[in-house]
Amino acid sequence: MDIKNNQKQLLERTKNFLIKEQITAEEYNELVDILQFHERKYYVESEPIISDQDFDLLFVKLKNYELEKPVALRLDSPTQRVSSDLNADFPSVTHLNPMLSLANSYNADDLADFDTQVKKMTNISDQAIAYFVEPKYDGGSVAVVYENDHLVRAATRGNGAEGEDITTNIRALPSVPLKAAFSKYNIYKAELRGEAVIAKTFFHKMNELRAQEGLAVFANPRNAATGGLRMKNPNETRERGLELFIFQLAFAVDKEGKDRLPHLKSHLKSIEILMELGFKVSFRKEQICKNIQSAAKACARWEKDRGAFNYEIDGAVVKVDNLA
């Protein structure tokens, strides 16, 4: 059954599982898929279709079955997100691709200069360059690695070449798939770039609760997010309400180690693929701009909408859409 594309049937199966006292070996994989679907609806698409109570009931049924039959345990089961183990420290790991800094621009003239530089570097002078404009989230930068469709590593930006291994903490975030079908696109190993952030609405509620409990309140969502990435207990990372927005597929190779990025053609295509695979991305139709003038207008729109946006941003990012 194609659970992700059959919501009506999914809801019927969800109801059936809710009234079951126990699940069978044949039903185990289906329940894992169903809970993954509900995680995506709630944490990625912000469109929950069952109550928190019903989700918790299904989660307990799944966990109980895995405790009785640990041999059947799937590594991408939702029960494997949060570990009770404490991380004494975060060892350094090397990124598959360096996480470089962005150049700054403060007006349309700066963007025009950037456009000129791009055209010189690509030897294109007789046609407009298309750009992709996205919000620059103000949180903690993260690199996430998938191998053979499974999440195998996550790290902070660090110095750009190396970062701190925070895999257990990132696995705790429901917005991050533990398994994603990169193999569908002949990608065996991939490194994704993202920003861990906390929604303003969640941040304010969290601070209100901390104040009521006599705890120190957080200065801003960014500090709360970056601190949450380095919690020694993954459960505490999850409780911070962190969400990971993915903004780039930075590295992708097949089993022979051949680069797969050129086959994607455009940054827009890579974002659409990531969205299809269940990642939280920032996507609006007007983000793709036919020239630098349109990109400047898109930046102005993000600046105008900044206060109403539910996440802290400190500008917009302009990227050449054509990967070649």
PDB file of C-alpha atoms in Angstrom:
ATOM      1  CA  MET A   1       0.000   0.000   0.000  1.00  0.00           C
ATOM      2  CA  ASP A   2       1.341   3.476  -0.927  1.00  0.00           C
ATOM      3  CA  ILE A   3       0.540   5.027   2.433  1.00  0.00           C
ATOM      4  CA  LYS A   4       1.872   8.507   1.711  1.00  0.00           C
ATOM      5  CA  ASN A   5      -0.335   8.952  -1.330  1.00  0.00           C
ATOM      6  CA  ASN A   6      -3.530   7.466   0.055  1.00  0.00           C
ATOM      7  CA  GLN A   7      -4.664   9.596   2.974  1.00  0.00           C
ATOM      8  CA  LYS A   8      -8.203   8.213   3.125  1.00  0.00           C
ATOM      9  CA  GLN A   9      -6.970   4.645   3.379  1.00  0.00           C
ATOM     10  CA  LEU A  10      -4.334   5.770   5.856  1.00  0.00           C
ATOM     11  CA  LEU A  11      -6.962   7.227   8.178  1.00  0.00           C
ATOM     12  CA  GLU A  12      -8.965   4.009   8.035  1.00  0.00           C
ATOM     13  CA  ARG A  13      -5.883   1.961   8.903  1.00  0.00           C
ATOM     14  CA  THR A  14      -5.043   4.439  11.688  1.00  0.00           C
ATOM     15  CA  LYS A  15      -8.495   3.890  13.222  1.00  0.00           C
ATOM     16  CA  ASN A  16      -8.027   0.124  12.990  1.00  0.00           C
ATOM     17  CA  PHE A  17      -4.701   0.284  14.799  1.00  0.00           C
ATOM     18  CA  LEU A  18      -6.176   2.474  17.535  1.00  0.00           C
ATOM     19  CA  ILE A  19      -8.666  -0.226  18.537  1.00  0.00           C
ATOM     20  CA  LYS A  20      -6.161  -3.084  18.336  1.00  0.00           C
ATOM     21  CA  GLU A  21      -4.717  -4.285  21.626  1.00  0.00           C
ATOM     22  CA  GLN A  22      -1.689  -5.858  19.965  1.00  0.00           C
ATOM     23  CA  ILE A  23      -0.095  -5.764  16.522  1.00  0.00           C
ATOM     24  CA  THR A  24       1.260  -8.670  14.502  1.00  0.00           C
ATOM     25  CA  ALA A  25       4.615  -9.057  12.805  1.00  0.00           C
ATOM     26  CA  GLU A  26       2.940  -8.371   9.463  1.00  0.00           C
ATOM     27  CA  GLU A  27       1.439  -5.134  10.802  1.00  0.00           C
ATOM     28  CA  TYR A  28       4.626  -3.800  12.384  1.00  0.00           C
ATOM     29  CA  ASN A  29       6.097  -2.247   9.220  1.00  0.00           C
ATOM     30  CA  GLU A  30       2.770  -0.694   8.332  1.00  0.00           C
ATOM     31  CA  LEU A  31       2.475   0.949  11.746  1.00  0.00           C
ATOM     32  CA  VAL A  32       6.008   2.350  11.428  1.00  0.00           C
ATOM     33  CA  ASP A  33       5.060   3.859   8.052  1.00  0.00           C
ATOM     34  CA  ILE A  34       1.800   5.252   9.425  1.00  0.00           C
ATOM     35  CA  LEU A  35       3.524   6.975  12.341  1.00  0.00           C
ATOM     36  CA  GLN A  36       6.166   8.391   9.989  1.00  0.00           C
ATOM     37  CA  PHE A  37       3.368   9.792   7.857  1.00  0.00           C
ATOM     38  CA  HIS A  38       1.695  11.433  10.860  1.00  0.00           C
ATOM     39  CA  GLU A  39       5.055  12.895  11.977  1.00  0.00           C
ATOM     40  CA  ARG A  40       5.443  14.438   8.539  1.00  0.00           C
ATOM     41  CA  LYS A  41       1.915  15.863   8.560  1.00  0.00           C
ATOM     42  CA  TYR A  42       2.431  17.399  12.003  1.00  0.00           C
ATOM     43  CA  TYR A  43       6.063  18.531  12.081  1.00  0.00           C
ATOM     44  CA  VAL A  44       6.880  19.182   8.422  1.00  0.00           C
ATOM     45  CA  GLU A  45       3.579  20.187   6.785  1.00  0.00           C
ATOM     46  CA  SER A  46       1.941  21.610   9.961  1.00  0.00           C
ATOM     47  CA  GLU A  47      -1.292  19.839   9.007  1.00  0.00           C
ATOM     48  CA  PRO A  48      -1.976  17.179  11.675  1.00  0.00           C
ATOM     49  CA  ILE A  49      -4.832  14.809  10.836  1.00  0.00           C
ATOM     50  CA  ILE A  50      -5.023  12.922  14.152  1.00  0.00           C
ATOM     51  CA  SER A  51      -4.927  14.126  17.749  1.00  0.00           C
ATOM     52  CA  ASP A  52      -1.790  14.097  19.896  1.00  0.00           C
ATOM     53  CA  GLN A  53      -3.497  11.540  22.130  1.00  0.00           C
ATOM     54  CA  ASP A  54      -4.117   9.162  19.224  1.00  0.00           C
ATOM     55  CA  PHE A  55      -0.531   9.541  18.039  1.00  0.00           C
ATOM     56  CA  ASP A  56       0.748   8.756  21.538  1.00  0.00           C
ATOM     57  CA  LEU A  57      -1.457   5.649  21.708  1.00  0.00           C
ATOM     58  CA  LEU A  58      -0.071   4.352  18.411  1.00  0.00           C
ATOM     59  CA  PHE A  59       3.461   5.198  19.525  1.00  0.00           C
ATOM     60  CA  VAL A  60       3.047   3.142  22.705  1.00  0.00           C
ATOM     61  CA  LYS A  61       1.682   0.162  20.729  1.00  0.00           C
ATOM     62  CA  LEU A  62       4.712   0.321  18.454  1.00  0.00           C
ATOM     63  CA  LYS A  63       7.160   0.649  21.330  1.00  0.00           C
ATOM     64  CA  ASN A  64       5.601  -2.265  23.217  1.00  0.00           C
ATOM     65  CA  TYR A  65       5.868  -4.511  20.172  1.00  0.00           C
ATOM     66  CA  GLU A  66       9.541  -3.593  19.700  1.00  0.00           C
ATOM     67  CA  LEU A  67      10.268  -4.346  23.355  1.00  0.00           C
ATOM     68  CA  GLU A  68       8.714  -7.789  22.951  1.00  0.00           C
ATOM     69  CA  LYS A  69      10.414  -8.484  19.619  1.00  0.00           C
ATOM     70  CA  PRO A  70      13.639  -6.453  19.439  1.00  0.00           C
ATOM     71  CA  VAL A  71      14.836  -8.439  16.409  1.00  0.00           C
ATOM     72  CA  ALA A  72      12.126  -6.768  14.342  1.00  0.00           C
ATOM     73  CA  LEU A  73      13.267  -3.244  15.238  1.00  0.00           C
ATOM     74  CA  ARG A  74      13.619  -0.875  12.285  1.00  0.00           C
ATOM     75  CA  LEU A  75      16.306   1.793  12.648  1.00  0.00           C
ATOM     76  CA  ASP A  76      13.951   4.395  11.149  1.00  0.00           C
ATOM     77  CA  SER A  77      11.171   3.628  13.636  1.00  0.00           C
ATOM     78  CA  PRO A  78       9.863   6.799  15.353  1.00  0.00           C
ATOM     79  CA  THR A  79      10.751   5.169  18.685  1.00  0.00           C
ATOM     80  CA  GLN A  80      14.440   5.457  17.774  1.00  0.00           C
ATOM     81  CA  ARG A  81      14.483   9.252  17.664  1.00  0.00           C
ATOM     82  CA  VAL A  82      15.064   9.902  21.345  1.00  0.00           C
ATOM     83  CA  SER A  83      17.728   8.145  23.371  1.00  0.00           C
ATOM     84  CA  SER A  84      18.107   8.296  27.129  1.00  0.00           C
ATOM     85  CA  ASP A  85      21.890   8.187  26.843  1.00  0.00           C
ATOM     86  CA  LEU A  86      23.807  11.293  27.863  1.00  0.00           C
ATOM     87  CA  ASN A  87      26.457  12.659  25.512  1.00  0.00           C
ATOM     88  CA  ALA A  88      29.502  13.621  27.558  1.00  0.00           C
ATOM     89  CA  ASP A  89      31.018  15.556  24.663  1.00  0.00           C
ATOM     90  CA  PHE A  90      30.683  16.170  20.940  1.00  0.00           C
ATOM     91  CA  PRO A  91      33.625  14.851  18.882  1.00  0.00           C
ATOM     92  CA  SER A  92      34.621  16.701  15.715  1.00  0.00           C
ATOM     93  CA  VAL A  93      33.739  15.361  12.272  1.00  0.00           C
ATOM     94  CA  THR A  94      34.751  16.554   8.804  1.00  0.00           C
ATOM     95  CA  HIS A  95      32.057  17.837   6.455  1.00  0.00           C
ATOM     96  CA  LEU A  96      31.817  16.176   3.038  1.00  0.00           C
ATOM     97  CA  ASN A  97      31.823  19.670   1.535  1.00  0.00           C
ATOM     98  CA  PRO A  98      33.096  22.804   3.344  1.00  0.00           C
ATOM     99  CA  MET A  99      30.341  25.020   4.772  1.00  0.00           C
ATOM    100  CA  LEU A 100      31.529  28.387   3.474  1.00  0.00           C
ATOM    101  CA  SER A 101      30.372  31.860   4.494  1.00  0.00           C
ATOM    102  CA  LEU A 102      27.997  34.000   2.448  1.00  0.00           C
ATOM    103  CA  ALA A 103      28.940  37.324   0.867  1.00  0.00           C
ATOM    104  CA  ASN A 104      26.826  40.252   2.083  1.00  0.00           C
ATOM    105  CA  SER A 105      24.679  42.585   0.014  1.00  0.00           C
ATOM    106  CA  TYR A 106      22.705  45.552   1.307  1.00  0.00           C
ATOM    107  CA  ASN A 107      21.006  47.012  -1.764  1.00  0.00           C
ATOM    108  CA  ALA A 108      20.020  46.379  -5.372  1.00  0.00           C
ATOM    109  CA  ASP A 109      23.338  47.809  -6.656  1.00  0.00           C
ATOM    110  CA  ASP A 110      25.266  45.137  -4.725  1.00  0.00           C
ATOM    111  CA  LEU A 111      23.070  42.472  -6.295  1.00  0.00           C
ATOM    112  CA  ALA A 112      23.653  43.942  -9.752  1.00  0.00           C
ATOM    113  CA  ASP A 113      27.413  43.696  -9.152  1.00  0.00           C
ATOM    114  CA  PHE A 114      26.957  40.063  -8.086  1.00  0.00           C
ATOM    115  CA  ASP A 115      25.032  39.382 -11.294  1.00  0.00           C
ATOM    116  CA  THR A 116      27.878  40.914 -13.314  1.00  0.00           C
ATOM    117  CA  GLN A 117      30.443  38.726 -11.519  1.00  0.00           C
ATOM    118  CA  VAL A 118      28.368  35.595 -12.161  1.00  0.00           C
ATOM    119  CA  LYS A 119      28.107  36.383 -15.868  1.00  0.00           C
ATOM    120  CA  LYS A 120      31.862  36.926 -16.110  1.00  0.00           C
ATOM    121  CA  MET A 121      32.636  33.641 -14.327  1.00  0.00           C
ATOM    122  CA  THR A 122      30.228  31.680 -16.525  1.00  0.00           C
ATOM    123  CA  ASN A 123      31.012  33.521 -19.778  1.00  0.00           C
ATOM    124  CA  ILE A 124      27.336  34.400 -20.163  1.00  0.00           C
ATOM    125  CA  SER A 125      26.632  37.933 -21.343  1.00  0.00           C
ATOM    126  CA  ASP A 126      23.729  37.663 -23.751  1.00  0.00           C
ATOM    127  CA  GLN A 127      21.046  36.238 -21.440  1.00  0.00           C
ATOM    128  CA  ALA A 128      19.585  36.742 -17.995  1.00  0.00           C
ATOM    129  CA  ILE A 129      20.645  34.534 -15.093  1.00  0.00           C
ATOM    130  CA  ALA A 130      17.841  32.957 -13.055  1.00  0.00           C
ATOM    131  CA  TYR A 131      18.114  33.149  -9.260  1.00  0.00           C
ATOM    132  CA  PHE A 132      16.501  31.392  -6.327  1.00  0.00           C
ATOM    133  CA  VAL A 133      15.698  33.620  -3.334  1.00  0.00           C
ATOM    134  CA  GLU A 134      15.048  32.155   0.110  1.00  0.00           C
ATOM    135  CA  PRO A 135      14.894  33.417   3.698  1.00  0.00           C
ATOM    136  CA  LYS A 136      18.135  33.371   5.691  1.00  0.00           C
ATOM    137  CA  TYR A 137      17.022  31.637   8.872  1.00  0.00           C
ATOM    138  CA  ASP A 138      18.679  32.873  12.061  1.00  0.00           C
ATOM    139  CA  GLY A 139      19.442  29.722  14.052  1.00  0.00           C
ATOM    140  CA  GLY A 140      22.100  27.037  14.178  1.00  0.00           C
ATOM    141  CA  SER A 141      23.600  25.695  10.950  1.00  0.00           C
ATOM    142  CA  VAL A 142      23.660  21.920  10.577  1.00  0.00           C
ATOM    143  CA  ALA A 143      25.017  19.432   8.021  1.00  0.00           C
ATOM    144  CA  VAL A 144      23.107  16.142   7.808  1.00  0.00           C
ATOM    145  CA  VAL A 145      24.461  13.036   6.040  1.00  0.00           C
ATOM    146  CA  TYR A 146      22.361  10.204   4.593  1.00  0.00           C
ATOM    147  CA  GLU A 147      23.859   6.948   3.376  1.00  0.00           C
ATOM    148  CA  ASN A 148      21.926   4.138   1.730  1.00  0.00           C
ATOM    149  CA  ASP A 149      18.731   6.147   2.479  1.00  0.00           C
ATOM    150  CA  HIS A 150      19.384   6.319   6.250  1.00  0.00           C
ATOM    151  CA  LEU A 151      20.389   9.245   8.458  1.00  0.00           C
ATOM    152  CA  VAL A 152      23.924   8.406   9.610  1.00  0.00           C
ATOM    153  CA  ARG A 153      25.391  11.689  10.848  1.00  0.00           C
ATOM    154  CA  ALA A 154      24.657  15.287  11.747  1.00  0.00           C
ATOM    155  CA  ALA A 155      27.093  18.029  12.693  1.00  0.00           C
ATOM    156  CA  THR A 156      27.215  21.717  13.523  1.00  0.00           C
ATOM    157  CA  ARG A 157      28.864  24.130  11.082  1.00  0.00           C
ATOM    158  CA  GLY A 158      31.907  24.530  13.344  1.00  0.00           C
ATOM    159  CA  ASN A 159      34.763  26.208  11.490  1.00  0.00           C
ATOM    160  CA  GLY A 160      33.279  25.340   8.099  1.00  0.00           C
ATOM    161  CA  ALA A 161      35.553  22.355   7.497  1.00  0.00           C
ATOM    162  CA  GLU A 162      34.805  20.491  10.735  1.00  0.00           C
ATOM    163  CA  GLY A 163      31.874  20.541  13.128  1.00  0.00           C
ATOM    164  CA  GLU A 164      30.625  18.894  16.291  1.00  0.00           C
ATOM    165  CA  ASP A 165      28.899  15.534  15.934  1.00  0.00           C
ATOM    166  CA  ILE A 166      25.314  16.068  17.142  1.00  0.00           C
ATOM    167  CA  THR A 167      23.740  13.036  15.450  1.00  0.00           C
ATOM    168  CA  THR A 168      21.781  11.815  18.491  1.00  0.00           C
ATOM    169  CA  ASN A 169      20.260  15.259  19.015  1.00  0.00           C
ATOM    170  CA  ILE A 170      19.214  15.695  15.372  1.00  0.00           C
ATOM    171  CA  ARG A 171      17.694  12.205  15.342  1.00  0.00           C
ATOM    172  CA  ALA A 172      15.421  13.431  18.150  1.00  0.00           C
ATOM    173  CA  LEU A 173      13.803  16.072  15.920  1.00  0.00           C
ATOM    174  CA  PRO A 174      10.528  14.864  14.331  1.00  0.00           C
ATOM    175  CA  SER A 175      11.028  17.253  11.386  1.00  0.00           C
ATOM    176  CA  VAL A 176      14.080  15.221  10.272  1.00  0.00           C
ATOM    177  CA  PRO A 177      13.375  11.936   8.422  1.00  0.00           C
ATOM    178  CA  LEU A 178      15.352   8.990   9.779  1.00  0.00           C
ATOM    179  CA  LYS A 179      15.029   7.430   6.333  1.00  0.00           C
ATOM    180  CA  ALA A 180      14.635   9.165   2.963  1.00  0.00           C
ATOM    181  CA  ALA A 181      14.465   7.528  -0.477  1.00  0.00           C
ATOM    182  CA  PHE A 182      17.510   9.183  -2.074  1.00  0.00           C
ATOM    183  CA  SER A 183      18.126   5.906  -3.912  1.00  0.00           C
ATOM    184  CA  LYS A 184      15.114   6.783  -6.057  1.00  0.00           C
ATOM    185  CA  TYR A 185      17.403   9.385  -7.650  1.00  0.00           C
ATOM    186  CA  ASN A 186      20.448   7.081  -7.717  1.00  0.00           C
ATOM    187  CA  ILE A 187      21.950   8.926  -4.745  1.00  0.00           C
ATOM    188  CA  TYR A 188      23.775   6.630  -2.328  1.00  0.00           C
ATOM    189  CA  LYS A 189      25.360   9.271  -0.092  1.00  0.00           C
ATOM    190  CA  ALA A 190      24.153  12.831   0.445  1.00  0.00           C
ATOM    191  CA  GLU A 191      25.008  15.799   2.653  1.00  0.00           C
ATOM    192  CA  LEU A 192      22.276  18.324   3.316  1.00  0.00           C
ATOM    193  CA  ARG A 193      22.625  21.833   4.736  1.00  0.00           C
ATOM    194  CA  GLY A 194      20.017  23.212   7.060  1.00  0.00           C
ATOM    195  CA  GLU A 195      19.233  25.660   9.848  1.00  0.00           C
ATOM    196  CA  ALA A 196      17.825  24.576  13.198  1.00  0.00           C
ATOM    197  CA  VAL A 197      15.312  27.162  14.401  1.00  0.00           C
ATOM    198  CA  ILE A 198      12.506  27.597  16.910  1.00  0.00           C
ATOM    199  CA  ALA A 199       9.144  29.066  15.861  1.00  0.00           C
ATOM    200  CA  LYS A 200       8.399  32.415  17.503  1.00  0.00           C
ATOM    201  CA  THR A 201       5.059  31.147  18.826  1.00  0.00           C
ATOM    202  CA  PHE A 202       6.700  28.130  20.477  1.00  0.00           C
ATOM    203  CA  PHE A 203       9.550  30.295  21.819  1.00  0.00           C
ATOM    204  CA  HIS A 204       7.174  32.710  23.594  1.00  0.00           C
ATOM    205  CA  LYS A 205       5.205  29.849  25.182  1.00  0.00           C
ATOM    206  CA  MET A 206       8.443  28.188  26.283  1.00  0.00           C
ATOM    207  CA  ASN A 207       9.668  31.396  27.925  1.00  0.00           C
ATOM    208  CA  GLU A 208       6.324  31.915  29.679  1.00  0.00           C
ATOM    209  CA  LEU A 209       6.521  28.411  31.115  1.00  0.00           C
ATOM    210  CA  ARG A 210      10.129  28.891  32.215  1.00  0.00           C
ATOM    211  CA  ALA A 211       9.215  32.154  33.943  1.00  0.00           C
ATOM    212  CA  GLN A 212       6.358  30.429  35.789  1.00  0.00           C
ATOM    213  CA  GLU A 213       8.791  27.726  36.941  1.00  0.00           C
ATOM    214  CA  GLY A 214      11.314  30.315  38.132  1.00  0.00           C
ATOM    215  CA  LEU A 215      13.850  29.448  35.418  1.00  0.00           C
ATOM    216  CA  ALA A 216      15.915  31.937  33.414  1.00  0.00           C
ATOM    217  CA  VAL A 217      14.205  32.906  30.155  1.00  0.00           C
ATOM    218  CA  PHE A 218      16.006  32.721  26.823  1.00  0.00           C
ATOM    219  CA  ALA A 219      17.194  35.962  25.239  1.00  0.00           C
ATOM    220  CA  ASN A 220      16.006  35.093  21.719  1.00  0.00           C
ATOM    221  CA  PRO A 221      15.049  32.082  19.543  1.00  0.00           C
ATOM    222  CA  ARG A 222      18.522  31.875  17.990  1.00  0.00           C
ATOM    223  CA  ASN A 223      20.308  31.419  21.321  1.00  0.00           C
ATOM    224  CA  ALA A 224      17.726  28.866  22.427  1.00  0.00           C
ATOM    225  CA  ALA A 225      18.161  26.958  19.134  1.00  0.00           C
ATOM    226  CA  THR A 226      21.973  26.876  19.080  1.00  0.00           C
ATOM    227  CA  GLY A 227      22.052  25.889  22.747  1.00  0.00           C
ATOM    228  CA  GLY A 228      19.482  23.178  22.094  1.00  0.00           C
ATOM    229  CA  LEU A 229      21.711  21.573  19.465  1.00  0.00           C
ATOM    230  CA  ARG A 230      24.374  20.947  22.102  1.00  0.00           C
ATOM    231  CA  MET A 231      22.234  19.557  24.914  1.00  0.00           C
ATOM    232  CA  LYS A 232      23.771  16.486  26.537  1.00  0.00           C
ATOM    233  CA  ASN A 233      20.390  14.773  26.608  1.00  0.00           C
ATOM    234  CA  PRO A 234      18.569  14.398  23.238  1.00  0.00           C
ATOM    235  CA  ASN A 235      15.229  14.509  25.085  1.00  0.00           C
ATOM    236  CA  GLU A 236      15.998  18.095  26.102  1.00  0.00           C
ATOM    237  CA  THR A 237      16.855  18.983  22.494  1.00  0.00           C
ATOM    238  CA  ARG A 238      13.453  17.699  21.408  1.00  0.00           C
ATOM    239  CA  GLU A 239      11.702  19.669  24.169  1.00  0.00           C
ATOM    240  CA  ARG A 240      13.226  22.918  22.851  1.00  0.00           C
ATOM    241  CA  GLY A 241      10.871  22.660  19.859  1.00  0.00           C
ATOM    242  CA  LEU A 242      13.692  22.742  17.331  1.00  0.00           C
ATOM    243  CA  GLU A 243      12.805  22.395  13.643  1.00  0.00           C
ATOM    244  CA  LEU A 244      15.346  21.816  10.892  1.00  0.00           C
ATOM    245  CA  PHE A 245      14.790  23.662   7.609  1.00  0.00           C
ATOM    246  CA  ILE A 246      16.909  22.191   4.798  1.00  0.00           C
ATOM    247  CA  PHE A 247      18.144  24.757   2.275  1.00  0.00           C
ATOM    248  CA  GLN A 248      20.687  22.876   0.172  1.00  0.00           C
ATOM    249  CA  LEU A 249      21.665  19.477  -1.180  1.00  0.00           C
ATOM    250  CA  ALA A 250      25.414  20.118  -1.018  1.00  0.00           C
ATOM    251  CA  PHE A 251      26.811  16.682  -1.829  1.00  0.00           C
ATOM    252  CA  ALA A 252      25.351  13.694  -3.654  1.00  0.00           C
ATOM    253  CA  VAL A 253      27.104  10.645  -5.119  1.00  0.00           C
ATOM    254  CA  ASP A 254      26.071   7.220  -6.365  1.00  0.00           C
ATOM    255  CA  LYS A 255      27.495   3.894  -5.150  1.00  0.00           C
ATOM    256  CA  GLU A 256      30.523   4.340  -7.422  1.00  0.00           C
ATOM    257  CA  GLY A 257      31.209   7.765  -5.919  1.00  0.00           C
ATOM    258  CA  LYS A 258      30.147   9.660  -9.059  1.00  0.00           C
ATOM    259  CA  ASP A 259      28.668  13.122  -8.541  1.00  0.00           C
ATOM    260  CA  ARG A 260      24.880  13.195  -8.974  1.00  0.00           C
ATOM    261  CA  LEU A 261      24.328  16.941  -8.524  1.00  0.00           C
ATOM    262  CA  PRO A 262      24.791  17.806 -12.248  1.00  0.00           C
ATOM    263  CA  HIS A 263      21.862  15.505 -13.064  1.00  0.00           C
ATOM    264  CA  LEU A 264      19.523  17.642 -10.930  1.00  0.00           C
ATOM    265  CA  LYS A 265      20.096  20.647 -13.234  1.00  0.00           C
ATOM    266  CA  SER A 266      18.831  23.323 -10.813  1.00  0.00           C
ATOM    267  CA  HIS A 267      18.683  24.321  -7.163  1.00  0.00           C
ATOM    268  CA  LEU A 268      14.890  24.503  -7.514  1.00  0.00           C
ATOM    269  CA  LYS A 269      14.801  20.852  -8.616  1.00  0.00           C
ATOM    270  CA  SER A 270      16.899  19.790  -5.624  1.00  0.00           C
ATOM    271  CA  ILE A 271      14.560  21.656  -3.243  1.00  0.00           C
ATOM    272  CA  GLU A 272      11.525  19.987  -4.856  1.00  0.00           C
ATOM    273  CA  ILE A 273      13.184  16.577  -4.395  1.00  0.00           C
ATOM    274  CA  LEU A 274      13.977  17.301  -0.739  1.00  0.00           C
ATOM    275  CA  MET A 275      10.387  18.417  -0.178  1.00  0.00           C
ATOM    276  CA  GLU A 276       9.103  15.221  -1.816  1.00  0.00           C
ATOM    277  CA  LEU A 277      11.383  13.107   0.402  1.00  0.00           C
ATOM    278  CA  GLY A 278       9.837  14.602   3.527  1.00  0.00           C
ATOM    279  CA  PHE A 279      12.238  17.371   4.518  1.00  0.00           C
ATOM    280  CA  LYS A 280      11.122  20.732   5.825  1.00  0.00           C
ATOM    281  CA  VAL A 281      12.093  23.328   3.223  1.00  0.00           C
ATOM    282  CA  SER A 282      11.244  26.938   2.495  1.00  0.00           C
ATOM    283  CA  PHE A 283       9.374  27.039  -0.781  1.00  0.00           C
ATOM    284  CA  ARG A 284       7.268  29.696  -2.482  1.00  0.00           C
ATOM    285  CA  LYS A 285       6.537  29.886  -6.197  1.00  0.00           C
ATOM    286  CA  GLU A 286       7.852  33.466  -6.359  1.00  0.00           C
ATOM    287  CA  GLN A 287      11.245  32.357  -5.012  1.00  0.00           C
ATOM    288  CA  ILE A 288      12.463  31.523  -8.522  1.00  0.00           C
ATOM    289  CA  CYS A 289      13.400  34.811 -10.244  1.00  0.00           C
ATOM    290  CA  LYS A 290      14.109  35.181 -13.946  1.00  0.00           C
ATOM    291  CA  ASN A 291      16.758  37.885 -13.446  1.00  0.00           C
ATOM    292  CA  ILE A 292      18.598  39.882 -10.785  1.00  0.00           C
ATOM    293  CA  GLN A 293      16.002  42.670 -10.828  1.00  0.00           C
ATOM    294  CA  SER A 294      13.289  40.180  -9.871  1.00  0.00           C
ATOM    295  CA  ALA A 295      15.604  38.772  -7.193  1.00  0.00           C
ATOM    296  CA  ALA A 296      16.005  42.239  -5.676  1.00  0.00           C
ATOM    297  CA  LYS A 297      12.207  42.592  -5.500  1.00  0.00           C
ATOM    298  CA  ALA A 298      11.944  39.170  -3.836  1.00  0.00           C
ATOM    299  CA  CYS A 299      14.491  40.267  -1.210  1.00  0.00           C
ATOM    300  CA  ALA A 300      12.409  43.367  -0.561  1.00  0.00           C
ATOM    301  CA  ARG A 301       9.308  41.202  -0.060  1.00  0.00           C
ATOM    302  CA  TRP A 302      11.122  39.070   2.525  1.00  0.00           C
ATOM    303  CA  GLU A 303      12.210  42.229   4.333  1.00  0.00           C
ATOM    304  CA  LYS A 304       8.623  43.488   4.331  1.00  0.00           C
ATOM    305  CA  ASP A 305       7.233  40.138   5.579  1.00  0.00           C
ATOM    306  CA  ARG A 306      10.008  39.597   8.118  1.00  0.00           C
ATOM    307  CA  GLY A 307       8.044  40.687  11.197  1.00  0.00           C
ATOM    308  CA  ALA A 308       5.027  38.525  10.345  1.00  0.00           C
ATOM    309  CA  PHE A 309       7.115  35.432   9.559  1.00  0.00           C
ATOM    310  CA  ASN A 310       6.936  32.851  12.371  1.00  0.00           C
ATOM    311  CA  TYR A 311      10.705  32.283  12.357  1.00  0.00           C
ATOM    312  CA  GLU A 312      13.581  34.695  12.951  1.00  0.00           C
ATOM    313  CA  ILE A 313      15.365  35.610   9.716  1.00  0.00           C
ATOM    314  CA  ASP A 314      18.232  38.035   9.185  1.00  0.00           C
ATOM    315  CA  GLY A 315      17.845  38.638   5.484  1.00  0.00           C
ATOM    316  CA  ALA A 316      17.450  36.664   2.294  1.00  0.00           C
ATOM    317  CA  VAL A 317      19.834  34.438   0.334  1.00  0.00           C
ATOM    318  CA  VAL A 318      20.227  34.797  -3.442  1.00  0.00           C
ATOM    319  CA  LYS A 319      21.502  31.722  -5.282  1.00  0.00           C
ATOM    320  CA  VAL A 320      22.174  31.036  -8.953  1.00  0.00           C
ATOM    321  CA  ASP A 321      19.509  28.469  -9.802  1.00  0.00           C
ATOM    322  CA  ASN A 322      21.387  26.661 -12.594  1.00  0.00           C
ATOM    323  CA  LEU A 323      23.722  24.154 -10.915  1.00  0.00           C
ATOM    324  CA  ALA A 324      26.021  23.915 -13.926  1.00  0.00           C
TER     325      ALA A 324
END
